[in-house]
Short mmCIF file of N, CA and C in Angstrom, two decimals:
data_model
loop_
_atom_site.label_atom_id
_atom_site.label_comp_id
_atom_site.label_asym_id
_atom_site.label_seq_id
_atom_site.Cartn_x
_atom_site.Cartn_y
_atom_site.Cartn_z
N MET P 1 -0.44 -12.00 -29.15
CA MET P 1 0.21 -11.72 -27.89
C MET P 1 -0.12 -10.29 -27.46
N LYS P 2 -0.49 -10.13 -26.21
CA LYS P 2 -0.89 -8.82 -25.71
C LYS P 2 0.34 -8.04 -25.24
N ASN P 3 0.34 -6.77 -25.55
CA ASN P 3 1.40 -5.88 -25.06
C ASN P 3 0.88 -5.19 -23.81
N PHE P 4 1.71 -5.00 -22.84
CA PHE P 4 1.31 -4.21 -21.70
C PHE P 4 2.52 -3.52 -21.10
N THR P 5 2.22 -2.42 -20.41
CA THR P 5 3.26 -1.65 -19.74
C THR P 5 3.29 -2.05 -18.29
N LYS P 6 4.41 -2.41 -17.79
CA LYS P 6 4.55 -2.73 -16.37
C LYS P 6 5.63 -1.84 -15.80
N LEU P 7 5.28 -1.11 -14.76
CA LEU P 7 6.22 -0.20 -14.14
C LEU P 7 7.03 -0.95 -13.10
N ALA P 8 8.12 -1.50 -13.53
CA ALA P 8 8.99 -2.25 -12.62
C ALA P 8 10.17 -1.37 -12.25
N LEU P 9 10.39 -1.23 -10.99
CA LEU P 9 11.50 -0.42 -10.51
C LEU P 9 12.43 -1.30 -9.70
N ILE P 10 13.69 -1.04 -9.79
CA ILE P 10 14.70 -1.85 -9.12
C ILE P 10 14.53 -1.76 -7.61
N SER P 11 14.50 -2.92 -6.94
CA SER P 11 14.24 -2.95 -5.49
C SER P 11 15.30 -2.21 -4.69
N SER P 12 16.50 -2.10 -5.20
CA SER P 12 17.53 -1.37 -4.46
C SER P 12 17.29 0.14 -4.49
N LEU P 13 16.36 0.56 -5.33
CA LEU P 13 16.01 1.98 -5.42
C LEU P 13 14.67 2.23 -4.75
N THR P 14 14.45 1.63 -3.59
CA THR P 14 13.17 1.70 -2.90
C THR P 14 12.70 3.13 -2.69
N SER P 15 13.56 4.01 -2.26
CA SER P 15 13.10 5.38 -2.02
C SER P 15 12.67 6.04 -3.32
N MET P 16 13.32 5.73 -4.42
CA MET P 16 12.88 6.28 -5.70
C MET P 16 11.55 5.68 -6.11
N MET P 17 11.32 4.41 -5.81
CA MET P 17 10.07 3.78 -6.18
C MET P 17 8.91 4.50 -5.51
N PHE P 18 9.02 4.79 -4.23
CA PHE P 18 7.93 5.43 -3.54
C PHE P 18 7.66 6.81 -4.10
N ILE P 19 8.69 7.57 -4.36
CA ILE P 19 8.49 8.89 -4.95
C ILE P 19 7.95 8.74 -6.36
N GLY P 20 8.51 7.82 -7.12
CA GLY P 20 8.07 7.61 -8.49
C GLY P 20 6.64 7.12 -8.58
N CYS P 21 6.18 6.38 -7.60
CA CYS P 21 4.82 5.88 -7.62
C CYS P 21 3.86 6.88 -7.02
N GLY P 22 4.34 8.03 -6.65
CA GLY P 22 3.45 9.08 -6.21
C GLY P 22 3.32 9.22 -4.71
N GLU P 23 4.18 8.61 -3.94
CA GLU P 23 4.12 8.78 -2.50
C GLU P 23 4.74 10.11 -2.14
N SER P 24 4.11 10.81 -1.23
CA SER P 24 4.61 12.11 -0.87
C SER P 24 5.90 12.04 -0.06
N GLY P 25 6.14 10.95 0.61
CA GLY P 25 7.37 10.80 1.37
C GLY P 25 7.32 11.44 2.74
N THR P 26 6.50 12.47 2.92
CA THR P 26 6.42 13.12 4.22
C THR P 26 5.06 12.93 4.87
N THR P 27 4.08 12.48 4.12
CA THR P 27 2.76 12.30 4.68
C THR P 27 2.67 10.94 5.34
N SER P 28 2.21 10.91 6.57
CA SER P 28 1.96 9.64 7.25
C SER P 28 0.50 9.64 7.68
N SER P 29 0.00 8.49 8.06
CA SER P 29 -1.40 8.41 8.45
C SER P 29 -1.71 9.33 9.61
N SER P 30 -0.73 9.63 10.47
CA SER P 30 -0.99 10.52 11.60
C SER P 30 -1.28 11.95 11.16
N SER P 31 -0.85 12.34 9.96
CA SER P 31 -1.12 13.69 9.48
C SER P 31 -2.34 13.76 8.59
N VAL P 32 -2.97 12.62 8.30
CA VAL P 32 -4.18 12.60 7.50
C VAL P 32 -5.34 12.95 8.42
N THR P 33 -6.09 14.00 8.06
CA THR P 33 -7.17 14.47 8.91
C THR P 33 -8.53 14.05 8.36
N GLU P 34 -9.55 14.13 9.20
CA GLU P 34 -10.90 13.77 8.78
C GLU P 34 -11.36 14.58 7.56
N PRO P 35 -11.15 15.92 7.53
CA PRO P 35 -11.55 16.64 6.32
C PRO P 35 -10.82 16.16 5.07
N THR P 36 -9.54 15.80 5.22
CA THR P 36 -8.77 15.28 4.09
C THR P 36 -9.36 13.96 3.61
N ILE P 37 -9.68 13.08 4.54
CA ILE P 37 -10.26 11.79 4.20
C ILE P 37 -11.59 11.99 3.50
N SER P 38 -12.43 12.83 4.08
CA SER P 38 -13.74 13.08 3.51
C SER P 38 -13.61 13.62 2.09
N SER P 39 -12.70 14.55 1.89
CA SER P 39 -12.48 15.14 0.57
C SER P 39 -11.98 14.10 -0.42
N ALA P 40 -11.01 13.28 -0.02
CA ALA P 40 -10.47 12.26 -0.92
C ALA P 40 -11.54 11.25 -1.30
N LEU P 41 -12.31 10.78 -0.32
CA LEU P 41 -13.32 9.76 -0.59
C LEU P 41 -14.51 10.29 -1.40
N LYS P 42 -14.73 11.59 -1.35
CA LYS P 42 -15.84 12.18 -2.11
C LYS P 42 -15.42 12.63 -3.51
N THR P 43 -14.19 12.34 -3.89
CA THR P 43 -13.72 12.72 -5.21
C THR P 43 -14.57 12.00 -6.26
N SER P 44 -15.20 12.75 -7.12
CA SER P 44 -16.11 12.16 -8.10
C SER P 44 -15.34 11.64 -9.32
N LYS P 45 -16.00 10.74 -10.02
CA LYS P 45 -15.46 10.21 -11.27
C LYS P 45 -15.18 11.37 -12.23
N LEU P 46 -16.09 12.35 -12.29
CA LEU P 46 -15.92 13.50 -13.17
C LEU P 46 -14.68 14.32 -12.78
N ALA P 47 -14.46 14.52 -11.47
CA ALA P 47 -13.28 15.27 -11.01
C ALA P 47 -11.99 14.53 -11.35
N ILE P 48 -12.02 13.20 -11.22
CA ILE P 48 -10.85 12.39 -11.54
C ILE P 48 -10.54 12.50 -13.04
N LEU P 49 -11.56 12.30 -13.87
CA LEU P 49 -11.36 12.41 -15.32
C LEU P 49 -10.88 13.80 -15.71
N ASP P 50 -11.45 14.82 -15.08
CA ASP P 50 -11.06 16.19 -15.40
C ASP P 50 -9.59 16.44 -15.08
N ALA P 51 -9.13 16.00 -13.91
CA ALA P 51 -7.73 16.22 -13.51
C ALA P 51 -6.77 15.51 -14.47
N ILE P 52 -7.10 14.28 -14.84
CA ILE P 52 -6.22 13.51 -15.71
C ILE P 52 -6.27 14.03 -17.14
N ASN P 53 -7.48 14.30 -17.64
CA ASN P 53 -7.61 14.78 -19.01
C ASN P 53 -7.06 16.19 -19.19
N THR P 54 -7.10 17.00 -18.13
CA THR P 54 -6.47 18.32 -18.19
C THR P 54 -4.97 18.16 -18.38
N ALA P 55 -4.36 17.22 -17.67
CA ALA P 55 -2.93 16.96 -17.83
C ALA P 55 -2.62 16.45 -19.23
N ARG P 56 -3.47 15.57 -19.75
CA ARG P 56 -3.27 14.99 -21.09
C ARG P 56 -3.48 16.01 -22.21
N ALA P 57 -4.20 17.08 -21.92
CA ALA P 57 -4.54 18.07 -22.94
C ALA P 57 -3.37 18.97 -23.33
N GLU P 58 -2.28 18.94 -22.57
CA GLU P 58 -1.11 19.75 -22.90
C GLU P 58 0.04 18.87 -23.38
N ALA P 59 0.81 19.42 -24.28
CA ALA P 59 2.05 18.73 -24.67
C ALA P 59 3.03 18.86 -23.52
N ARG P 60 3.78 17.78 -23.26
CA ARG P 60 4.77 17.83 -22.17
C ARG P 60 5.90 16.86 -22.43
N ASP P 61 7.02 17.13 -21.81
CA ASP P 61 8.17 16.23 -21.84
C ASP P 61 8.17 15.47 -20.52
N CYS P 62 7.98 14.16 -20.58
CA CYS P 62 7.98 13.33 -19.38
C CYS P 62 9.39 12.95 -18.93
N HIS P 63 10.40 13.42 -19.65
CA HIS P 63 11.80 13.11 -19.34
C HIS P 63 12.05 11.60 -19.36
N ASP P 64 11.40 10.95 -20.34
CA ASP P 64 11.52 9.50 -20.51
C ASP P 64 12.25 9.14 -21.80
N GLY P 65 12.86 10.16 -22.43
CA GLY P 65 13.61 9.93 -23.66
C GLY P 65 12.79 10.09 -24.93
N ARG P 66 11.47 10.30 -24.79
CA ARG P 66 10.63 10.46 -25.98
C ARG P 66 10.48 11.91 -26.41
N GLY P 67 10.95 12.83 -25.59
CA GLY P 67 10.79 14.25 -25.92
C GLY P 67 9.37 14.71 -25.65
N LEU P 68 8.99 15.76 -26.35
CA LEU P 68 7.66 16.35 -26.17
C LEU P 68 6.59 15.41 -26.73
N VAL P 69 5.58 15.10 -25.92
CA VAL P 69 4.47 14.25 -26.35
C VAL P 69 3.15 14.96 -26.05
N GLY P 70 2.11 14.55 -26.76
CA GLY P 70 0.79 15.12 -26.54
C GLY P 70 0.58 16.37 -27.35
N PRO P 71 -0.58 16.95 -27.21
CA PRO P 71 -1.65 16.52 -26.33
C PRO P 71 -2.17 15.13 -26.72
N SER P 72 -2.75 14.46 -25.71
CA SER P 72 -3.27 13.10 -25.89
C SER P 72 -4.79 13.12 -25.83
N VAL P 73 -5.40 12.11 -26.44
CA VAL P 73 -6.86 12.03 -26.46
C VAL P 73 -7.40 11.94 -25.03
N ALA P 74 -8.59 12.47 -24.82
CA ALA P 74 -9.23 12.40 -23.51
C ALA P 74 -9.60 10.95 -23.21
N LEU P 75 -9.41 10.56 -21.97
CA LEU P 75 -9.76 9.21 -21.52
C LEU P 75 -11.23 9.15 -21.13
N ILE P 76 -11.81 7.96 -21.27
CA ILE P 76 -13.16 7.73 -20.78
C ILE P 76 -13.10 6.72 -19.65
N TRP P 77 -14.10 6.73 -18.79
CA TRP P 77 -14.17 5.86 -17.62
C TRP P 77 -14.51 4.45 -18.04
N ASN P 78 -13.86 3.47 -17.40
CA ASN P 78 -14.15 2.06 -17.65
C ASN P 78 -14.37 1.37 -16.31
N THR P 79 -15.50 0.71 -16.17
CA THR P 79 -15.87 0.07 -14.91
C THR P 79 -14.93 -1.06 -14.54
N GLU P 80 -14.50 -1.87 -15.51
CA GLU P 80 -13.59 -2.97 -15.20
C GLU P 80 -12.24 -2.46 -14.72
N LEU P 81 -11.75 -1.39 -15.33
CA LEU P 81 -10.48 -0.80 -14.88
C LEU P 81 -10.65 -0.19 -13.48
N TYR P 82 -11.81 0.42 -13.22
CA TYR P 82 -12.08 0.94 -11.89
C TYR P 82 -12.08 -0.19 -10.86
N THR P 83 -12.75 -1.30 -11.17
CA THR P 83 -12.84 -2.42 -10.24
C THR P 83 -11.46 -2.99 -9.92
N SER P 84 -10.61 -3.11 -10.93
CA SER P 84 -9.25 -3.61 -10.67
C SER P 84 -8.44 -2.59 -9.87
N ALA P 85 -8.65 -1.29 -10.13
CA ALA P 85 -7.97 -0.25 -9.36
C ALA P 85 -8.44 -0.27 -7.90
N TYR P 86 -9.75 -0.45 -7.71
CA TYR P 86 -10.27 -0.52 -6.34
C TYR P 86 -9.69 -1.73 -5.60
N GLU P 87 -9.64 -2.87 -6.27
CA GLU P 87 -9.07 -4.07 -5.64
C GLU P 87 -7.66 -3.77 -5.13
N HIS P 88 -6.85 -3.10 -5.96
CA HIS P 88 -5.46 -2.86 -5.56
C HIS P 88 -5.35 -1.79 -4.48
N SER P 89 -6.09 -0.69 -4.60
CA SER P 89 -6.06 0.33 -3.54
C SER P 89 -6.50 -0.26 -2.21
N ASN P 90 -7.53 -1.08 -2.23
CA ASN P 90 -8.01 -1.71 -1.01
C ASN P 90 -6.94 -2.65 -0.43
N ASP P 91 -6.27 -3.40 -1.30
CA ASP P 91 -5.20 -4.29 -0.84
C ASP P 91 -4.07 -3.49 -0.21
N LEU P 92 -3.65 -2.41 -0.85
CA LEU P 92 -2.56 -1.59 -0.31
C LEU P 92 -2.93 -1.04 1.06
N ALA P 93 -4.15 -0.50 1.17
CA ALA P 93 -4.60 0.10 2.43
C ALA P 93 -4.77 -0.95 3.53
N THR P 94 -5.35 -2.09 3.17
CA THR P 94 -5.62 -3.14 4.15
C THR P 94 -4.35 -3.84 4.62
N SER P 95 -3.46 -4.13 3.67
CA SER P 95 -2.23 -4.87 4.01
C SER P 95 -1.09 -3.95 4.44
N ASP P 96 -1.30 -2.62 4.33
CA ASP P 96 -0.28 -1.63 4.68
C ASP P 96 1.01 -1.89 3.90
N THR P 97 0.85 -2.07 2.59
CA THR P 97 1.98 -2.27 1.68
C THR P 97 1.92 -1.21 0.60
N PHE P 98 2.99 -1.11 -0.19
CA PHE P 98 3.01 -0.14 -1.28
C PHE P 98 3.85 -0.70 -2.41
N SER P 99 3.18 -1.30 -3.39
CA SER P 99 3.86 -1.96 -4.50
C SER P 99 2.86 -2.14 -5.64
N HIS P 100 3.37 -2.29 -6.85
CA HIS P 100 2.49 -2.64 -7.96
C HIS P 100 2.06 -4.09 -7.88
N ASP P 101 2.79 -4.92 -7.13
CA ASP P 101 2.39 -6.30 -6.91
C ASP P 101 1.44 -6.35 -5.72
N GLY P 102 0.51 -7.31 -5.76
CA GLY P 102 -0.39 -7.51 -4.65
C GLY P 102 0.36 -7.99 -3.42
N SER P 103 -0.30 -7.92 -2.28
CA SER P 103 0.34 -8.27 -1.01
C SER P 103 0.46 -9.77 -0.78
N GLY P 104 -0.31 -10.57 -1.50
CA GLY P 104 -0.32 -12.00 -1.25
C GLY P 104 -1.17 -12.40 -0.07
N THR P 105 -1.85 -11.43 0.54
CA THR P 105 -2.75 -11.69 1.65
C THR P 105 -4.17 -11.84 1.12
N VAL P 106 -5.11 -12.07 2.02
CA VAL P 106 -6.51 -12.24 1.61
C VAL P 106 -7.06 -10.99 0.93
N SER P 107 -6.53 -9.81 1.25
CA SER P 107 -7.02 -8.58 0.60
C SER P 107 -6.53 -8.46 -0.84
N ASP P 108 -5.55 -9.25 -1.22
CA ASP P 108 -5.09 -9.34 -2.62
C ASP P 108 -5.97 -10.40 -3.29
N VAL P 109 -7.20 -10.02 -3.63
CA VAL P 109 -8.22 -10.96 -4.07
C VAL P 109 -7.75 -11.80 -5.25
N THR P 110 -7.24 -11.17 -6.29
CA THR P 110 -6.78 -11.91 -7.47
C THR P 110 -5.65 -12.86 -7.10
N GLY P 111 -4.69 -12.37 -6.32
CA GLY P 111 -3.58 -13.22 -5.89
C GLY P 111 -4.06 -14.37 -5.03
N ALA P 112 -4.95 -14.09 -4.08
CA ALA P 112 -5.46 -15.14 -3.19
C ALA P 112 -6.21 -16.20 -4.00
N ASN P 113 -6.96 -15.76 -5.00
CA ASN P 113 -7.69 -16.72 -5.84
C ASN P 113 -6.75 -17.59 -6.66
N ASN P 114 -5.55 -17.07 -6.97
CA ASN P 114 -4.57 -17.81 -7.76
C ASN P 114 -3.51 -18.49 -6.89
N GLY P 115 -3.57 -18.28 -5.58
CA GLY P 115 -2.59 -18.88 -4.68
C GLY P 115 -1.22 -18.24 -4.75
N THR P 116 -1.16 -16.95 -5.10
CA THR P 116 0.11 -16.24 -5.25
C THR P 116 -0.11 -14.75 -4.99
N THR P 117 0.88 -13.92 -5.29
CA THR P 117 0.66 -12.47 -5.28
C THR P 117 0.24 -12.07 -6.69
N SER P 118 -0.59 -11.05 -6.79
CA SER P 118 -1.08 -10.64 -8.10
C SER P 118 -0.18 -9.58 -8.72
N THR P 119 -0.22 -9.50 -10.03
CA THR P 119 0.41 -8.41 -10.78
C THR P 119 -0.72 -7.56 -11.34
N PHE P 120 -0.40 -6.33 -11.74
CA PHE P 120 -1.46 -5.45 -12.19
C PHE P 120 -2.19 -6.00 -13.40
N ASP P 121 -1.49 -6.66 -14.32
CA ASP P 121 -2.16 -7.20 -15.50
C ASP P 121 -3.10 -8.35 -15.13
N GLU P 122 -2.72 -9.15 -14.14
CA GLU P 122 -3.61 -10.22 -13.68
C GLU P 122 -4.88 -9.65 -13.05
N ARG P 123 -4.73 -8.57 -12.25
CA ARG P 123 -5.91 -7.95 -11.63
C ARG P 123 -6.83 -7.36 -12.69
N ILE P 124 -6.25 -6.71 -13.69
CA ILE P 124 -7.06 -6.11 -14.75
C ILE P 124 -7.84 -7.19 -15.50
N LEU P 125 -7.17 -8.27 -15.86
CA LEU P 125 -7.86 -9.38 -16.55
C LEU P 125 -8.92 -10.02 -15.65
N ALA P 126 -8.58 -10.27 -14.39
CA ALA P 126 -9.51 -10.93 -13.46
C ALA P 126 -10.77 -10.10 -13.23
N ASN P 127 -10.67 -8.80 -13.43
CA ASN P 127 -11.83 -7.93 -13.23
C ASN P 127 -12.56 -7.62 -14.53
N GLY P 128 -12.26 -8.38 -15.58
CA GLY P 128 -13.07 -8.35 -16.79
C GLY P 128 -12.59 -7.48 -17.93
N TYR P 129 -11.43 -6.82 -17.79
CA TYR P 129 -10.93 -5.99 -18.89
C TYR P 129 -10.06 -6.88 -19.77
N THR P 130 -10.61 -7.31 -20.89
CA THR P 130 -9.94 -8.25 -21.78
C THR P 130 -9.80 -7.66 -23.18
N ASP P 131 -9.13 -8.38 -24.04
CA ASP P 131 -8.95 -7.99 -25.45
C ASP P 131 -8.32 -6.61 -25.59
N TYR P 132 -7.44 -6.27 -24.68
CA TYR P 132 -6.76 -4.98 -24.74
C TYR P 132 -5.52 -5.08 -25.62
N THR P 133 -5.03 -3.93 -26.03
CA THR P 133 -3.76 -3.87 -26.74
C THR P 133 -2.66 -3.31 -25.84
N LEU P 134 -3.05 -2.54 -24.82
CA LEU P 134 -2.09 -1.91 -23.93
C LEU P 134 -2.76 -1.62 -22.60
N ILE P 135 -2.06 -1.90 -21.50
CA ILE P 135 -2.55 -1.55 -20.16
C ILE P 135 -1.41 -0.98 -19.33
N GLY P 136 -1.74 -0.25 -18.28
CA GLY P 136 -0.74 0.31 -17.39
C GLY P 136 -1.34 0.65 -16.04
N GLU P 137 -0.49 0.92 -15.08
CA GLU P 137 -0.93 1.24 -13.72
C GLU P 137 -0.02 2.27 -13.08
N ASN P 138 -0.62 3.21 -12.37
CA ASN P 138 0.09 4.14 -11.49
C ASN P 138 -0.53 3.99 -10.11
N ILE P 139 0.29 4.10 -9.06
CA ILE P 139 -0.21 4.11 -7.69
C ILE P 139 0.38 5.31 -6.96
N ALA P 140 -0.33 5.74 -5.92
CA ALA P 140 0.15 6.84 -5.08
C ALA P 140 -0.27 6.57 -3.65
N GLY P 141 0.55 6.98 -2.71
CA GLY P 141 0.24 6.83 -1.29
C GLY P 141 0.43 8.15 -0.57
N GLY P 142 -0.55 8.52 0.25
CA GLY P 142 -0.45 9.72 1.07
C GLY P 142 -0.92 10.99 0.39
N MET P 143 -1.31 10.93 -0.87
CA MET P 143 -1.77 12.12 -1.58
C MET P 143 -3.19 12.46 -1.15
N GLU P 144 -3.42 13.73 -0.84
CA GLU P 144 -4.70 14.13 -0.27
C GLU P 144 -5.77 14.46 -1.30
N SER P 145 -5.41 14.53 -2.59
CA SER P 145 -6.39 14.84 -3.62
C SER P 145 -5.93 14.24 -4.94
N ILE P 146 -6.87 14.12 -5.86
CA ILE P 146 -6.50 13.62 -7.19
C ILE P 146 -5.53 14.58 -7.86
N GLU P 147 -5.69 15.87 -7.62
CA GLU P 147 -4.78 16.84 -8.21
C GLU P 147 -3.35 16.64 -7.72
N SER P 148 -3.18 16.39 -6.41
CA SER P 148 -1.81 16.17 -5.90
C SER P 148 -1.26 14.84 -6.38
N ALA P 149 -2.11 13.83 -6.54
CA ALA P 149 -1.65 12.55 -7.09
C ALA P 149 -1.20 12.73 -8.53
N VAL P 150 -1.99 13.42 -9.34
CA VAL P 150 -1.62 13.64 -10.74
C VAL P 150 -0.33 14.44 -10.83
N GLU P 151 -0.20 15.47 -10.01
CA GLU P 151 1.02 16.28 -10.01
C GLU P 151 2.25 15.42 -9.70
N SER P 152 2.12 14.53 -8.73
CA SER P 152 3.23 13.65 -8.37
C SER P 152 3.55 12.67 -9.50
N TRP P 153 2.52 12.07 -10.10
CA TRP P 153 2.74 11.16 -11.22
C TRP P 153 3.41 11.86 -12.39
N LEU P 154 3.01 13.10 -12.67
CA LEU P 154 3.62 13.84 -13.79
C LEU P 154 5.09 14.15 -13.53
N ALA P 155 5.49 14.21 -12.27
CA ALA P 155 6.89 14.48 -11.92
C ALA P 155 7.77 13.24 -12.04
N SER P 156 7.18 12.08 -12.27
CA SER P 156 7.91 10.82 -12.39
C SER P 156 7.87 10.37 -13.85
N PRO P 157 9.03 10.20 -14.50
CA PRO P 157 9.03 9.87 -15.93
C PRO P 157 8.14 8.68 -16.32
N ALA P 158 8.26 7.56 -15.65
CA ALA P 158 7.48 6.37 -16.04
C ALA P 158 5.99 6.58 -15.83
N HIS P 159 5.61 7.27 -14.77
CA HIS P 159 4.20 7.49 -14.48
C HIS P 159 3.62 8.57 -15.38
N CYS P 160 4.42 9.58 -15.69
CA CYS P 160 4.02 10.61 -16.65
C CYS P 160 3.79 9.96 -18.02
N THR P 161 4.66 9.04 -18.40
CA THR P 161 4.51 8.32 -19.66
C THR P 161 3.16 7.63 -19.73
N ASN P 162 2.75 6.97 -18.64
CA ASN P 162 1.44 6.34 -18.61
C ASN P 162 0.33 7.36 -18.80
N ILE P 163 0.40 8.46 -18.07
CA ILE P 163 -0.65 9.48 -18.18
C ILE P 163 -0.74 10.03 -19.60
N MET P 164 0.39 10.22 -20.23
CA MET P 164 0.40 10.85 -21.55
C MET P 164 0.29 9.87 -22.72
N GLU P 165 0.30 8.57 -22.47
CA GLU P 165 0.25 7.57 -23.55
C GLU P 165 -1.05 7.72 -24.36
N ASN P 166 -0.90 8.09 -25.62
CA ASN P 166 -2.06 8.33 -26.47
C ASN P 166 -2.81 7.05 -26.82
N GLU P 167 -2.16 5.89 -26.74
CA GLU P 167 -2.85 4.63 -27.02
C GLU P 167 -3.80 4.23 -25.90
N PHE P 168 -3.65 4.83 -24.70
CA PHE P 168 -4.63 4.59 -23.65
C PHE P 168 -5.86 5.42 -23.96
N THR P 169 -7.01 4.78 -23.92
CA THR P 169 -8.27 5.46 -24.21
C THR P 169 -9.25 5.37 -23.05
N GLU P 170 -8.98 4.46 -22.10
CA GLU P 170 -9.89 4.23 -20.99
C GLU P 170 -9.12 4.22 -19.68
N ILE P 171 -9.84 4.51 -18.60
CA ILE P 171 -9.20 4.58 -17.29
C ILE P 171 -10.20 4.22 -16.18
N GLY P 172 -9.66 3.75 -15.09
CA GLY P 172 -10.41 3.58 -13.85
C GLY P 172 -9.48 3.96 -12.71
N VAL P 173 -9.96 4.76 -11.78
CA VAL P 173 -9.13 5.23 -10.66
C VAL P 173 -9.92 5.02 -9.38
N ALA P 174 -9.24 4.51 -8.36
CA ALA P 174 -9.90 4.28 -7.06
C ALA P 174 -9.03 4.79 -5.93
N VAL P 175 -9.69 5.31 -4.91
CA VAL P 175 -9.02 5.76 -3.69
C VAL P 175 -9.62 5.01 -2.50
N VAL P 176 -8.73 4.54 -1.61
CA VAL P 176 -9.15 3.86 -0.39
C VAL P 176 -8.35 4.44 0.77
N VAL P 177 -9.02 4.63 1.90
CA VAL P 177 -8.39 5.22 3.09
C VAL P 177 -8.36 4.20 4.21
N ASN P 178 -7.22 4.13 4.90
CA ASN P 178 -7.08 3.34 6.12
C ASN P 178 -6.15 4.10 7.05
N LEU P 179 -6.70 4.72 8.07
CA LEU P 179 -5.90 5.53 8.98
C LEU P 179 -4.87 4.74 9.76
N ASP P 180 -5.05 3.43 9.83
CA ASP P 180 -4.09 2.59 10.56
C ASP P 180 -2.93 2.14 9.68
N SER P 181 -2.85 2.65 8.47
CA SER P 181 -1.77 2.27 7.55
C SER P 181 -0.74 3.40 7.47
N LYS P 182 0.39 3.10 6.88
CA LYS P 182 1.49 4.06 6.82
C LYS P 182 1.12 5.34 6.07
N TYR P 183 0.45 5.23 4.92
CA TYR P 183 0.17 6.41 4.10
C TYR P 183 -1.25 6.92 4.20
N GLY P 184 -2.14 6.15 4.79
CA GLY P 184 -3.49 6.61 5.05
C GLY P 184 -4.40 6.63 3.84
N ILE P 185 -3.93 7.19 2.71
CA ILE P 185 -4.74 7.32 1.50
C ILE P 185 -3.98 6.67 0.34
N TYR P 186 -4.67 5.79 -0.38
CA TYR P 186 -4.05 5.04 -1.48
C TYR P 186 -4.85 5.22 -2.76
N TRP P 187 -4.15 5.61 -3.83
CA TRP P 187 -4.75 5.80 -5.15
C TRP P 187 -4.17 4.77 -6.11
N THR P 188 -5.03 4.17 -6.92
CA THR P 188 -4.59 3.31 -8.03
C THR P 188 -5.27 3.81 -9.29
N GLN P 189 -4.48 3.94 -10.33
CA GLN P 189 -4.91 4.44 -11.63
C GLN P 189 -4.60 3.35 -12.65
N ASN P 190 -5.63 2.74 -13.23
CA ASN P 190 -5.43 1.70 -14.25
C ASN P 190 -5.86 2.22 -15.61
N PHE P 191 -5.00 2.02 -16.59
CA PHE P 191 -5.22 2.50 -17.96
C PHE P 191 -5.41 1.32 -18.91
N GLY P 192 -6.14 1.54 -19.97
CA GLY P 192 -6.27 0.51 -21.00
C GLY P 192 -6.54 1.11 -22.35
N GLY P 193 -6.21 0.34 -23.35
CA GLY P 193 -6.51 0.69 -24.74
C GLY P 193 -6.88 -0.56 -25.49
N LYS P 194 -7.90 -0.45 -26.32
CA LYS P 194 -8.36 -1.61 -27.10
C LYS P 194 -8.31 -1.29 -28.58
#
């Protein structure tokens, strides 16, 4: 039986979910500028790994009840995790939704193929990341850089826990922009360990 981490937040705490998932809360698509978009879309795989591994390199308390954790091993890039992250960021941007679950629309490719809405573990499996021991997902909306997304995730106990989890050894992160959506810029961070 596979173990996986699923960040489920109570629906009655919607405002906490958005903050916890890395949404800035004040950024809307109308404040996203062309230079911001260009900068976000040009974020390299190396810059993404550097921002996340820099965070993992320090011991920190995620305020999740585990106390001080880390430093954690550096993550390496995984194409299957990237592909599943891209699928979800694209779905969020296209469907103008913000959830760990897929939208259930045609842009939710895994969900559409299964005739339902997708969950992060289904997307990860559907994109070829198999035989894992642990997986996780963080999302962010409206963040203008990987650094601001990481900072927001570290401020949220459950998302900080994912970033600092030493059993995660691989990662894929994708950013998609849609100016006609509520948050304009969407980040998905998928983690795995085998």
